[in-house]
Short mmCIF file of N, CA and C and ligand atoms in Angstrom, two decimals:
data_model
loop_
_atom_site.label_atom_id
_atom_site.label_comp_id
_atom_site.label_asym_id
_atom_site.label_seq_id
_atom_site.Cartn_x
_atom_site.Cartn_y
_atom_site.Cartn_z
N UNK A 18 -27.25 3.16 -44.99
CA UNK A 18 -26.70 3.74 -43.78
C UNK A 18 -26.76 5.27 -43.85
N UNK A 19 -26.90 5.94 -42.75
CA UNK A 19 -27.01 7.40 -42.70
C UNK A 19 -25.64 8.05 -43.01
N UNK A 20 -25.67 9.32 -43.30
CA UNK A 20 -24.41 10.03 -43.38
C UNK A 20 -23.75 10.05 -42.03
N UNK A 21 -22.40 10.28 -42.14
CA UNK A 21 -21.61 10.04 -40.93
C UNK A 21 -20.73 11.33 -40.73
N UNK A 22 -20.62 11.76 -39.46
CA UNK A 22 -19.82 12.85 -39.08
C UNK A 22 -18.79 12.28 -38.09
N UNK A 23 -17.49 12.49 -38.38
CA UNK A 23 -16.43 11.94 -37.47
C UNK A 23 -15.87 13.00 -36.58
N UNK A 24 -15.73 12.76 -35.32
CA UNK A 24 -15.17 13.66 -34.41
C UNK A 24 -14.02 12.97 -33.62
N UNK A 25 -13.23 13.77 -32.90
CA UNK A 25 -12.13 13.14 -32.15
C UNK A 25 -11.03 14.18 -32.00
N UNK A 26 -10.11 13.89 -31.13
CA UNK A 26 -8.98 14.88 -30.92
C UNK A 26 -8.03 14.94 -32.11
N UNK A 27 -7.23 15.95 -32.18
CA UNK A 27 -6.19 16.07 -33.21
C UNK A 27 -5.38 14.73 -33.29
N UNK A 28 -5.11 14.22 -34.47
CA UNK A 28 -4.29 13.04 -34.57
C UNK A 28 -5.05 11.75 -34.43
N UNK A 29 -6.41 11.81 -34.34
CA UNK A 29 -7.06 10.54 -34.04
C UNK A 29 -7.36 9.74 -35.34
N UNK A 30 -7.13 10.39 -36.46
CA UNK A 30 -7.39 9.67 -37.73
C UNK A 30 -8.72 10.04 -38.37
N UNK A 31 -9.37 11.13 -37.90
CA UNK A 31 -10.62 11.53 -38.54
C UNK A 31 -10.50 11.62 -40.08
N UNK A 32 -9.48 12.24 -40.53
CA UNK A 32 -9.32 12.35 -42.02
C UNK A 32 -8.91 11.09 -42.70
N UNK A 33 -7.79 10.50 -42.19
CA UNK A 33 -7.30 9.33 -42.76
C UNK A 33 -8.28 8.19 -42.80
N UNK A 34 -8.77 7.86 -41.61
CA UNK A 34 -9.78 6.73 -41.53
C UNK A 34 -11.08 7.21 -42.22
N UNK A 35 -11.46 8.43 -42.04
CA UNK A 35 -12.68 8.96 -42.65
C UNK A 35 -12.72 8.82 -44.18
N UNK A 36 -11.62 9.09 -44.79
CA UNK A 36 -11.56 8.94 -46.22
C UNK A 36 -11.77 7.56 -46.66
N UNK A 37 -11.21 6.59 -45.95
CA UNK A 37 -11.37 5.19 -46.29
C UNK A 37 -12.80 4.71 -45.96
N UNK A 38 -13.36 5.24 -44.94
CA UNK A 38 -14.81 4.82 -44.60
C UNK A 38 -15.62 5.32 -45.79
N UNK A 39 -15.41 6.53 -46.20
CA UNK A 39 -16.24 7.06 -47.31
C UNK A 39 -15.97 6.21 -48.61
N UNK A 40 -14.78 5.80 -48.88
CA UNK A 40 -14.46 4.90 -50.00
C UNK A 40 -15.23 3.67 -49.94
N UNK A 41 -15.16 3.00 -48.71
CA UNK A 41 -15.82 1.68 -48.55
C UNK A 41 -17.36 1.77 -48.65
N UNK A 42 -17.86 2.96 -48.17
CA UNK A 42 -19.37 3.14 -48.22
C UNK A 42 -19.81 3.70 -49.64
N UNK A 43 -18.84 4.10 -50.44
CA UNK A 43 -19.11 4.83 -51.67
C UNK A 43 -19.90 6.11 -51.40
N UNK A 44 -19.46 6.76 -50.42
CA UNK A 44 -20.06 8.11 -50.07
C UNK A 44 -19.00 9.15 -50.43
N UNK A 45 -19.34 10.35 -50.76
CA UNK A 45 -18.31 11.32 -50.95
C UNK A 45 -17.72 11.80 -49.60
N UNK A 46 -16.50 12.16 -49.62
CA UNK A 46 -15.79 12.53 -48.34
C UNK A 46 -15.54 14.03 -48.29
N UNK A 47 -15.74 14.61 -47.15
CA UNK A 47 -15.45 16.07 -46.93
C UNK A 47 -14.67 16.12 -45.61
N UNK A 48 -13.79 17.12 -45.64
CA UNK A 48 -13.01 17.40 -44.40
C UNK A 48 -13.18 18.88 -44.14
N UNK A 49 -13.76 19.15 -42.92
CA UNK A 49 -14.08 20.58 -42.59
C UNK A 49 -13.04 21.53 -42.72
N UNK A 50 -11.83 21.14 -42.21
CA UNK A 50 -10.63 22.11 -42.28
C UNK A 50 -10.30 22.38 -43.71
N UNK A 51 -10.39 21.38 -44.59
CA UNK A 51 -10.11 21.58 -46.05
C UNK A 51 -11.08 22.46 -46.66
N UNK A 52 -12.39 22.33 -46.33
CA UNK A 52 -13.40 23.18 -46.87
C UNK A 52 -13.17 24.66 -46.50
N UNK A 53 -12.77 24.86 -45.18
CA UNK A 53 -12.49 26.16 -44.70
C UNK A 53 -11.26 26.70 -45.34
N UNK A 54 -10.24 25.90 -45.56
CA UNK A 54 -9.04 26.43 -46.25
C UNK A 54 -9.31 26.85 -47.65
N UNK A 55 -10.09 26.03 -48.39
CA UNK A 55 -10.40 26.38 -49.72
C UNK A 55 -11.30 27.51 -49.83
N UNK A 56 -12.23 27.69 -48.96
CA UNK A 56 -13.08 28.90 -49.07
C UNK A 56 -12.37 30.21 -48.69
N UNK A 57 -11.53 30.16 -47.63
CA UNK A 57 -10.81 31.34 -47.22
C UNK A 57 -9.51 31.62 -47.96
N UNK A 58 -9.19 30.54 -48.78
CA UNK A 58 -7.83 30.64 -49.49
C UNK A 58 -6.60 30.87 -48.50
N UNK A 59 -6.83 30.31 -47.30
CA UNK A 59 -5.77 30.38 -46.33
C UNK A 59 -5.58 29.08 -45.63
N UNK A 60 -4.42 28.78 -45.13
CA UNK A 60 -4.26 27.51 -44.34
C UNK A 60 -4.84 27.84 -42.92
N UNK A 61 -5.17 26.83 -42.19
CA UNK A 61 -5.66 26.97 -40.84
C UNK A 61 -4.68 27.74 -39.98
N UNK A 62 -3.43 27.49 -40.12
CA UNK A 62 -2.41 28.21 -39.48
C UNK A 62 -2.46 29.75 -39.71
N UNK A 63 -2.56 30.01 -41.02
CA UNK A 63 -2.68 31.50 -41.40
C UNK A 63 -3.95 32.10 -40.81
N UNK A 64 -5.01 31.37 -40.83
CA UNK A 64 -6.29 31.93 -40.28
C UNK A 64 -6.13 32.23 -38.83
N UNK A 65 -5.46 31.35 -38.04
CA UNK A 65 -5.19 31.62 -36.61
C UNK A 65 -4.30 32.86 -36.51
N UNK A 66 -3.35 33.02 -37.39
CA UNK A 66 -2.31 34.10 -37.28
C UNK A 66 -3.08 35.43 -37.61
N UNK A 67 -3.75 35.47 -38.77
CA UNK A 67 -4.34 36.67 -39.27
C UNK A 67 -5.63 37.07 -38.53
N UNK A 68 -6.54 36.16 -38.36
CA UNK A 68 -7.83 36.47 -37.72
C UNK A 68 -7.97 36.12 -36.25
N UNK A 69 -7.11 35.21 -35.80
CA UNK A 69 -7.18 34.74 -34.42
C UNK A 69 -8.07 33.51 -34.26
N UNK A 70 -7.97 32.83 -33.10
CA UNK A 70 -8.65 31.59 -32.90
C UNK A 70 -10.21 31.79 -32.82
N UNK A 71 -10.70 32.87 -32.17
CA UNK A 71 -12.12 32.98 -32.02
C UNK A 71 -12.80 33.23 -33.35
N UNK A 72 -12.15 33.84 -34.29
CA UNK A 72 -12.71 34.05 -35.62
C UNK A 72 -12.83 32.66 -36.30
N UNK A 73 -11.78 31.87 -36.12
CA UNK A 73 -11.85 30.51 -36.72
C UNK A 73 -13.01 29.68 -36.13
N UNK A 74 -13.11 29.76 -34.73
CA UNK A 74 -14.14 28.98 -34.12
C UNK A 74 -15.52 29.39 -34.60
N UNK A 75 -15.71 30.74 -34.79
CA UNK A 75 -17.06 31.18 -35.27
C UNK A 75 -17.35 30.65 -36.75
N UNK A 76 -16.26 30.71 -37.53
CA UNK A 76 -16.43 30.24 -38.90
C UNK A 76 -16.71 28.76 -38.89
N UNK A 77 -15.98 28.04 -38.08
CA UNK A 77 -16.08 26.60 -38.08
C UNK A 77 -17.51 26.20 -37.65
N UNK A 78 -18.05 26.90 -36.65
CA UNK A 78 -19.43 26.58 -36.14
C UNK A 78 -20.46 26.79 -37.19
N UNK A 79 -20.33 27.99 -37.88
CA UNK A 79 -21.25 28.35 -38.93
C UNK A 79 -21.13 27.35 -40.05
N UNK A 80 -19.94 26.89 -40.37
CA UNK A 80 -19.70 26.03 -41.56
C UNK A 80 -20.23 24.65 -41.33
N UNK A 81 -20.13 24.14 -40.09
CA UNK A 81 -20.73 22.83 -39.83
C UNK A 81 -22.24 22.84 -40.05
N UNK A 82 -22.88 23.93 -39.55
CA UNK A 82 -24.37 24.00 -39.72
C UNK A 82 -24.67 24.11 -41.14
N UNK A 83 -23.96 25.00 -41.89
CA UNK A 83 -24.42 25.24 -43.28
C UNK A 83 -24.09 23.98 -44.09
N UNK A 84 -23.05 23.27 -43.81
CA UNK A 84 -22.70 22.00 -44.45
C UNK A 84 -23.85 21.01 -44.31
N UNK A 85 -24.25 20.80 -43.09
CA UNK A 85 -25.34 19.83 -42.80
C UNK A 85 -26.58 20.16 -43.47
N UNK A 86 -26.94 21.41 -43.51
CA UNK A 86 -28.22 21.90 -44.12
C UNK A 86 -28.02 21.71 -45.65
N UNK A 87 -26.96 22.10 -46.23
CA UNK A 87 -26.76 21.89 -47.65
C UNK A 87 -26.85 20.42 -48.15
N UNK A 88 -26.28 19.58 -47.25
CA UNK A 88 -26.13 18.16 -47.69
C UNK A 88 -27.20 17.25 -47.10
N UNK A 89 -28.24 17.84 -46.52
CA UNK A 89 -29.09 16.94 -45.70
C UNK A 89 -29.85 15.87 -46.55
N UNK A 90 -29.92 16.02 -47.85
CA UNK A 90 -30.61 15.03 -48.60
C UNK A 90 -29.54 14.04 -49.29
N UNK A 91 -28.30 14.28 -48.98
CA UNK A 91 -27.27 13.40 -49.61
C UNK A 91 -26.58 12.58 -48.54
N UNK A 92 -25.97 11.51 -49.07
CA UNK A 92 -25.06 10.70 -48.13
C UNK A 92 -23.68 11.30 -48.23
N UNK A 93 -23.01 11.30 -47.10
CA UNK A 93 -21.58 11.82 -47.09
C UNK A 93 -20.86 11.35 -45.83
N UNK A 94 -19.59 11.44 -45.83
CA UNK A 94 -18.79 11.33 -44.62
C UNK A 94 -18.04 12.64 -44.39
N UNK A 95 -18.23 13.25 -43.26
CA UNK A 95 -17.54 14.51 -42.99
C UNK A 95 -16.63 14.39 -41.78
N UNK A 96 -15.38 14.75 -41.94
CA UNK A 96 -14.45 14.81 -40.78
C UNK A 96 -14.44 16.15 -40.21
N UNK A 97 -14.61 16.27 -38.93
CA UNK A 97 -14.55 17.61 -38.31
C UNK A 97 -13.09 17.93 -37.89
N UNK A 98 -12.85 19.16 -37.34
CA UNK A 98 -11.60 19.42 -36.73
C UNK A 98 -11.74 19.01 -35.26
N UNK A 99 -10.67 18.88 -34.56
CA UNK A 99 -10.71 18.37 -33.16
C UNK A 99 -11.45 19.27 -32.25
N UNK A 100 -11.65 20.57 -32.65
CA UNK A 100 -12.34 21.54 -31.71
C UNK A 100 -13.68 22.00 -32.23
N UNK A 101 -14.22 21.20 -33.29
CA UNK A 101 -15.47 21.68 -33.91
C UNK A 101 -16.73 21.46 -33.03
N UNK A 102 -16.68 20.52 -32.15
CA UNK A 102 -17.84 20.36 -31.27
C UNK A 102 -17.76 21.31 -30.16
N UNK A 103 -18.14 22.56 -30.45
CA UNK A 103 -17.87 23.58 -29.48
C UNK A 103 -18.97 23.64 -28.38
N UNK A 104 -20.13 23.01 -28.61
CA UNK A 104 -21.20 23.01 -27.59
C UNK A 104 -22.09 21.87 -27.86
N UNK A 105 -23.00 21.54 -26.89
CA UNK A 105 -23.92 20.48 -27.08
C UNK A 105 -24.93 20.82 -28.21
N UNK A 106 -25.09 22.10 -28.41
CA UNK A 106 -26.00 22.60 -29.52
C UNK A 106 -25.45 22.10 -30.88
N UNK A 107 -24.15 22.16 -31.07
CA UNK A 107 -23.63 21.61 -32.32
C UNK A 107 -23.73 20.11 -32.40
N UNK A 108 -23.55 19.48 -31.23
CA UNK A 108 -23.72 17.99 -31.26
C UNK A 108 -25.19 17.69 -31.63
N UNK A 109 -26.12 18.38 -31.06
CA UNK A 109 -27.51 18.10 -31.38
C UNK A 109 -27.88 18.29 -32.83
N UNK A 110 -27.38 19.40 -33.39
CA UNK A 110 -27.64 19.63 -34.77
C UNK A 110 -27.05 18.54 -35.70
N UNK A 111 -25.89 18.11 -35.38
CA UNK A 111 -25.25 16.97 -36.14
C UNK A 111 -26.13 15.73 -36.00
N UNK A 112 -26.53 15.47 -34.78
CA UNK A 112 -27.29 14.17 -34.57
C UNK A 112 -28.71 14.27 -35.21
N UNK A 113 -29.21 15.50 -35.30
CA UNK A 113 -30.50 15.59 -36.02
C UNK A 113 -30.40 15.22 -37.51
N UNK A 114 -29.26 15.54 -38.08
CA UNK A 114 -29.18 15.43 -39.55
C UNK A 114 -28.23 14.31 -40.03
N UNK A 115 -27.52 13.71 -39.03
CA UNK A 115 -26.63 12.57 -39.49
C UNK A 115 -26.30 11.76 -38.23
N UNK A 116 -25.24 10.97 -38.37
CA UNK A 116 -24.85 10.13 -37.26
C UNK A 116 -23.48 10.52 -36.81
N UNK A 117 -23.22 10.74 -35.54
CA UNK A 117 -21.91 11.27 -35.07
C UNK A 117 -21.09 10.13 -34.47
N UNK A 118 -19.88 10.03 -34.89
CA UNK A 118 -19.03 8.95 -34.38
C UNK A 118 -17.75 9.53 -33.87
N UNK A 119 -17.38 9.18 -32.61
CA UNK A 119 -16.12 9.66 -32.04
C UNK A 119 -15.04 8.54 -32.19
N UNK A 120 -13.96 8.96 -32.85
CA UNK A 120 -12.79 8.07 -32.95
C UNK A 120 -11.87 8.30 -31.69
N UNK A 121 -11.86 7.31 -30.79
CA UNK A 121 -11.24 7.43 -29.55
C UNK A 121 -9.78 6.80 -29.66
N UNK A 122 -8.84 7.55 -29.24
CA UNK A 122 -7.43 7.09 -29.16
C UNK A 122 -6.81 7.51 -27.93
N UNK A 123 -5.98 6.65 -27.32
CA UNK A 123 -5.34 6.97 -26.09
C UNK A 123 -4.48 8.23 -26.22
N UNK A 124 -4.47 9.05 -25.21
CA UNK A 124 -3.87 10.40 -25.28
C UNK A 124 -2.35 10.33 -25.58
N UNK A 125 -1.68 9.38 -24.96
CA UNK A 125 -0.18 9.30 -25.24
C UNK A 125 0.11 9.02 -26.73
N UNK A 126 -0.69 8.14 -27.34
CA UNK A 126 -0.55 7.86 -28.74
C UNK A 126 -0.83 9.13 -29.54
N UNK A 127 -1.92 9.78 -29.17
CA UNK A 127 -2.25 11.02 -29.89
C UNK A 127 -1.09 12.02 -29.83
N UNK A 128 -0.53 12.16 -28.60
CA UNK A 128 0.53 13.15 -28.40
C UNK A 128 1.74 12.89 -29.26
N UNK A 129 2.08 11.56 -29.40
CA UNK A 129 3.27 11.32 -30.20
C UNK A 129 2.91 11.56 -31.66
N UNK A 130 1.74 11.27 -32.09
CA UNK A 130 1.29 11.56 -33.47
C UNK A 130 1.36 13.09 -33.77
N UNK A 131 0.72 13.84 -32.84
CA UNK A 131 0.49 15.31 -33.09
C UNK A 131 1.81 15.96 -33.17
N UNK A 132 2.76 15.61 -32.26
CA UNK A 132 3.99 16.39 -32.20
C UNK A 132 5.00 15.96 -33.32
N UNK A 133 4.62 15.00 -34.15
CA UNK A 133 5.49 14.71 -35.29
C UNK A 133 5.45 15.82 -36.35
N UNK A 134 4.28 16.42 -36.45
CA UNK A 134 4.10 17.55 -37.42
C UNK A 134 4.04 18.81 -36.67
N UNK A 135 4.74 19.81 -37.06
CA UNK A 135 4.88 21.03 -36.23
C UNK A 135 4.02 22.21 -36.82
N UNK A 136 2.92 21.84 -37.48
CA UNK A 136 2.21 22.87 -38.23
C UNK A 136 0.90 23.30 -37.49
N UNK A 137 0.32 22.47 -36.66
CA UNK A 137 -0.98 22.82 -36.09
C UNK A 137 -0.85 24.05 -35.16
N UNK A 138 -1.74 24.96 -35.36
CA UNK A 138 -1.57 26.25 -34.55
C UNK A 138 -1.57 26.09 -33.07
N UNK A 139 -2.33 25.13 -32.57
CA UNK A 139 -2.37 24.98 -31.13
C UNK A 139 -1.10 24.51 -30.55
N UNK A 140 -0.09 24.11 -31.39
CA UNK A 140 1.17 23.63 -30.89
C UNK A 140 2.16 24.79 -30.86
N UNK A 141 1.79 25.95 -31.35
CA UNK A 141 2.72 27.08 -31.45
C UNK A 141 2.46 28.16 -30.43
N UNK A 142 3.51 28.84 -30.02
CA UNK A 142 3.34 29.95 -29.06
C UNK A 142 3.04 31.24 -29.86
N UNK A 143 2.84 32.40 -29.17
CA UNK A 143 2.54 33.60 -29.77
C UNK A 143 3.53 34.06 -30.92
N UNK A 144 4.75 33.64 -30.72
CA UNK A 144 5.80 34.03 -31.75
C UNK A 144 5.80 33.06 -32.92
N UNK A 145 4.97 32.02 -32.85
CA UNK A 145 4.92 31.05 -33.85
C UNK A 145 5.93 29.92 -33.70
N UNK A 146 6.57 29.85 -32.55
CA UNK A 146 7.57 28.79 -32.24
C UNK A 146 6.88 27.59 -31.68
N UNK A 147 7.37 26.39 -31.92
CA UNK A 147 6.91 25.18 -31.35
C UNK A 147 7.08 25.27 -29.83
N UNK A 148 5.93 24.90 -29.04
CA UNK A 148 5.99 25.03 -27.68
C UNK A 148 6.94 24.01 -27.07
N UNK A 149 7.37 24.24 -25.84
CA UNK A 149 8.16 23.27 -25.06
C UNK A 149 7.38 21.97 -24.89
N UNK A 150 7.95 20.84 -25.11
CA UNK A 150 7.13 19.59 -25.13
C UNK A 150 6.48 19.26 -23.79
N UNK A 151 7.15 19.66 -22.69
CA UNK A 151 6.53 19.33 -21.37
C UNK A 151 5.30 20.20 -21.19
N UNK A 152 5.39 21.48 -21.53
CA UNK A 152 4.21 22.39 -21.43
C UNK A 152 3.14 21.95 -22.34
N UNK A 153 3.49 21.57 -23.53
CA UNK A 153 2.60 21.15 -24.54
C UNK A 153 1.82 19.91 -24.08
N UNK A 154 2.56 18.97 -23.49
CA UNK A 154 1.88 17.70 -23.00
C UNK A 154 0.82 18.05 -21.97
N UNK A 155 1.13 18.94 -21.09
CA UNK A 155 0.16 19.32 -20.02
C UNK A 155 -1.03 20.05 -20.66
N UNK A 156 -0.77 20.96 -21.59
CA UNK A 156 -1.86 21.79 -22.13
C UNK A 156 -2.75 20.90 -22.95
N UNK A 157 -2.22 20.03 -23.78
CA UNK A 157 -3.02 19.23 -24.70
C UNK A 157 -3.80 18.15 -23.90
N UNK A 158 -3.14 17.63 -22.83
CA UNK A 158 -3.87 16.70 -21.99
C UNK A 158 -5.09 17.31 -21.36
N UNK A 159 -4.96 18.60 -20.92
CA UNK A 159 -6.05 19.28 -20.29
C UNK A 159 -7.19 19.49 -21.27
N UNK A 160 -6.74 19.85 -22.49
CA UNK A 160 -7.71 20.13 -23.59
C UNK A 160 -8.48 18.77 -23.90
N UNK A 161 -7.73 17.75 -23.98
CA UNK A 161 -8.28 16.42 -24.29
C UNK A 161 -9.41 16.00 -23.26
N UNK A 162 -8.95 16.26 -21.98
CA UNK A 162 -9.89 15.87 -20.86
C UNK A 162 -11.10 16.80 -20.86
N UNK A 163 -10.94 18.00 -21.19
CA UNK A 163 -12.06 18.92 -21.27
C UNK A 163 -13.03 18.63 -22.42
N UNK A 164 -12.42 18.16 -23.53
CA UNK A 164 -13.24 17.94 -24.70
C UNK A 164 -13.94 16.50 -24.66
N UNK A 165 -13.33 15.61 -23.93
CA UNK A 165 -13.81 14.27 -24.02
C UNK A 165 -15.33 14.04 -23.66
N UNK A 166 -15.79 14.76 -22.65
CA UNK A 166 -17.29 14.61 -22.38
C UNK A 166 -18.16 14.92 -23.49
N UNK A 167 -17.71 15.94 -24.25
CA UNK A 167 -18.50 16.30 -25.49
C UNK A 167 -18.37 15.29 -26.58
N UNK A 168 -17.13 14.86 -26.87
CA UNK A 168 -16.95 13.74 -27.88
C UNK A 168 -17.75 12.52 -27.54
N UNK A 169 -17.88 12.31 -26.22
CA UNK A 169 -18.56 11.09 -25.77
C UNK A 169 -20.10 11.19 -25.90
N UNK A 170 -20.63 12.33 -26.32
CA UNK A 170 -22.04 12.46 -26.62
C UNK A 170 -22.31 11.84 -27.98
N UNK A 171 -21.30 11.42 -28.68
CA UNK A 171 -21.56 10.87 -30.07
C UNK A 171 -22.45 9.64 -29.99
N UNK A 172 -23.11 9.34 -31.12
CA UNK A 172 -23.95 8.26 -31.19
C UNK A 172 -23.13 6.86 -31.05
N UNK A 173 -21.90 6.94 -31.60
CA UNK A 173 -20.96 5.78 -31.52
C UNK A 173 -19.68 6.19 -31.06
N UNK A 174 -19.03 5.28 -30.33
CA UNK A 174 -17.61 5.57 -29.93
C UNK A 174 -16.74 4.42 -30.56
N UNK A 175 -15.85 4.73 -31.48
CA UNK A 175 -15.02 3.73 -32.07
C UNK A 175 -13.61 3.82 -31.50
N UNK A 176 -13.19 2.75 -30.79
CA UNK A 176 -11.82 2.81 -30.21
C UNK A 176 -10.88 2.27 -31.26
N UNK A 177 -10.12 3.23 -31.78
CA UNK A 177 -9.26 2.87 -32.97
C UNK A 177 -8.06 1.97 -32.41
N UNK A 178 -7.71 1.01 -33.27
CA UNK A 178 -6.66 0.07 -32.89
C UNK A 178 -5.45 0.44 -33.69
N UNK A 179 -4.44 0.94 -32.86
CA UNK A 179 -3.24 1.48 -33.40
C UNK A 179 -2.38 0.45 -34.16
N UNK A 180 -2.66 -0.87 -33.87
CA UNK A 180 -1.80 -1.92 -34.48
C UNK A 180 -2.41 -2.28 -35.80
N UNK A 181 -3.52 -1.90 -36.13
CA UNK A 181 -4.18 -2.17 -37.41
C UNK A 181 -4.08 -1.09 -38.40
N UNK A 182 -4.14 -1.42 -39.73
CA UNK A 182 -4.06 -0.39 -40.75
C UNK A 182 -5.30 0.57 -40.70
N UNK A 183 -5.19 1.69 -41.35
CA UNK A 183 -6.40 2.58 -41.51
C UNK A 183 -7.51 1.91 -42.15
N UNK A 184 -7.17 1.10 -43.22
CA UNK A 184 -8.26 0.50 -43.92
C UNK A 184 -9.07 -0.50 -43.10
N UNK A 185 -8.32 -1.25 -42.17
CA UNK A 185 -9.00 -2.22 -41.32
C UNK A 185 -9.75 -1.45 -40.25
N UNK A 186 -9.23 -0.31 -39.71
CA UNK A 186 -9.93 0.47 -38.79
C UNK A 186 -11.24 1.04 -39.37
N UNK A 187 -11.13 1.41 -40.68
CA UNK A 187 -12.27 1.89 -41.37
C UNK A 187 -13.39 0.91 -41.47
N UNK A 188 -13.00 -0.34 -41.81
CA UNK A 188 -13.98 -1.45 -41.89
C UNK A 188 -14.61 -1.72 -40.59
N UNK A 189 -13.76 -1.71 -39.50
CA UNK A 189 -14.29 -2.03 -38.14
C UNK A 189 -15.28 -0.89 -37.70
N UNK A 190 -14.97 0.35 -38.05
CA UNK A 190 -15.83 1.43 -37.70
C UNK A 190 -17.20 1.24 -38.33
N UNK A 191 -17.14 0.90 -39.61
CA UNK A 191 -18.40 0.72 -40.41
C UNK A 191 -19.18 -0.44 -39.69
N UNK A 192 -18.50 -1.50 -39.28
CA UNK A 192 -19.21 -2.61 -38.68
C UNK A 192 -19.80 -2.23 -37.38
N UNK A 193 -19.17 -1.24 -36.67
CA UNK A 193 -19.75 -0.82 -35.37
C UNK A 193 -21.09 -0.08 -35.64
N UNK A 194 -21.04 0.73 -36.69
CA UNK A 194 -22.28 1.59 -36.94
C UNK A 194 -23.35 0.90 -37.63
N UNK A 195 -22.97 0.03 -38.58
CA UNK A 195 -23.95 -0.68 -39.38
C UNK A 195 -23.62 -2.15 -39.38
N UNK A 196 -23.72 -2.88 -38.30
CA UNK A 196 -23.31 -4.32 -38.27
C UNK A 196 -24.05 -5.10 -39.30
N UNK A 197 -23.35 -6.08 -39.90
CA UNK A 197 -23.93 -6.87 -40.97
C UNK A 197 -24.89 -7.83 -40.25
N UNK A 198 -26.13 -7.96 -40.94
CA UNK A 198 -27.10 -8.84 -40.30
C UNK A 198 -27.01 -10.27 -40.77
N UNK A 199 -26.32 -10.45 -41.96
CA UNK A 199 -26.24 -11.84 -42.45
C UNK A 199 -25.02 -12.51 -42.06
C1 LIG B 201 -7.97 21.92 -33.91
C2 LIG B 201 -7.81 20.83 -34.71
C3 LIG B 201 -7.41 20.91 -36.15
C4 LIG B 201 -7.84 22.23 -36.76
C5 LIG B 201 -7.29 23.37 -35.90
C6 LIG B 201 -7.86 23.30 -34.45
C7 LIG B 201 -8.38 21.78 -32.50
O1 LIG B 201 -8.00 19.81 -36.81
O2 LIG B 201 -9.27 22.35 -36.81
O3 LIG B 201 -5.90 23.33 -35.90
O4 LIG B 201 -8.82 22.76 -31.86
O5 LIG B 201 -8.38 20.62 -32.04
P1 LIG B 201 -7.52 18.31 -36.67
O6 LIG B 201 -8.21 17.73 -35.47
O7 LIG B 201 -7.98 17.71 -37.93
O8 LIG B 201 -6.11 18.32 -36.53
#
C-alpha cells in the first residue's frame, strides 16, 4: 500500500488514529505539528504568539512539500494539522506522491473534543484567553464548513465511528483504503 497522508479538522483523530494505522501497517509515523515543534523548538501556540498565524501557515506549507519530497521513496503515515490543506495545489502535490485520506467526524462531536483542551491557538483570543463558547462554536463551525470542500478532495473519506476504539477505527480505515482481496 502507498504512503498515507491524513487530513481532517482539529479533534478528528488524525494523530491518534494515524499512529495506530502506522503501527498496523508497520510504517513509520510522522505528525506535521510535532515536526514543526521540534524544528522550531517552540510549541504551535508559541509560534502563533511570537511569529503570528501567517508565518505558521507559510512554514506548514513549505514543510508538507519538503516532507513529501524527502520521503518519496519510503512508506510512511503523515498526520497533517487541521489547516494544512491550504489550497488545491497542496492537495495535488500530496496526491502525486502519496494517498490522501480525510477523517470525517460530525462537527458537534469535534467541538466537544476540541474544547476539552484549552491549548490550541485558534481557541484563544488576542490576549490569550479562551474564547466565549458561543462565539467559538460559530467561528469553528464556519471554519469547518469552509475547509470541508478541500478535505473532500481527498482520495478517500473515512467516516470515523465515535463508538469504536481508535484501534478499530484504524483497522477500518486501512480496510477502506486497501480492502483485503481474500
Ligand atoms: C490548526 C490545527 C492544529 C495546529 C494548529 C492549527 C488548524 O492541528 O496545526 O493549531 O488550523 O486547524 P490539529 O488539527 O492536529 O489540532
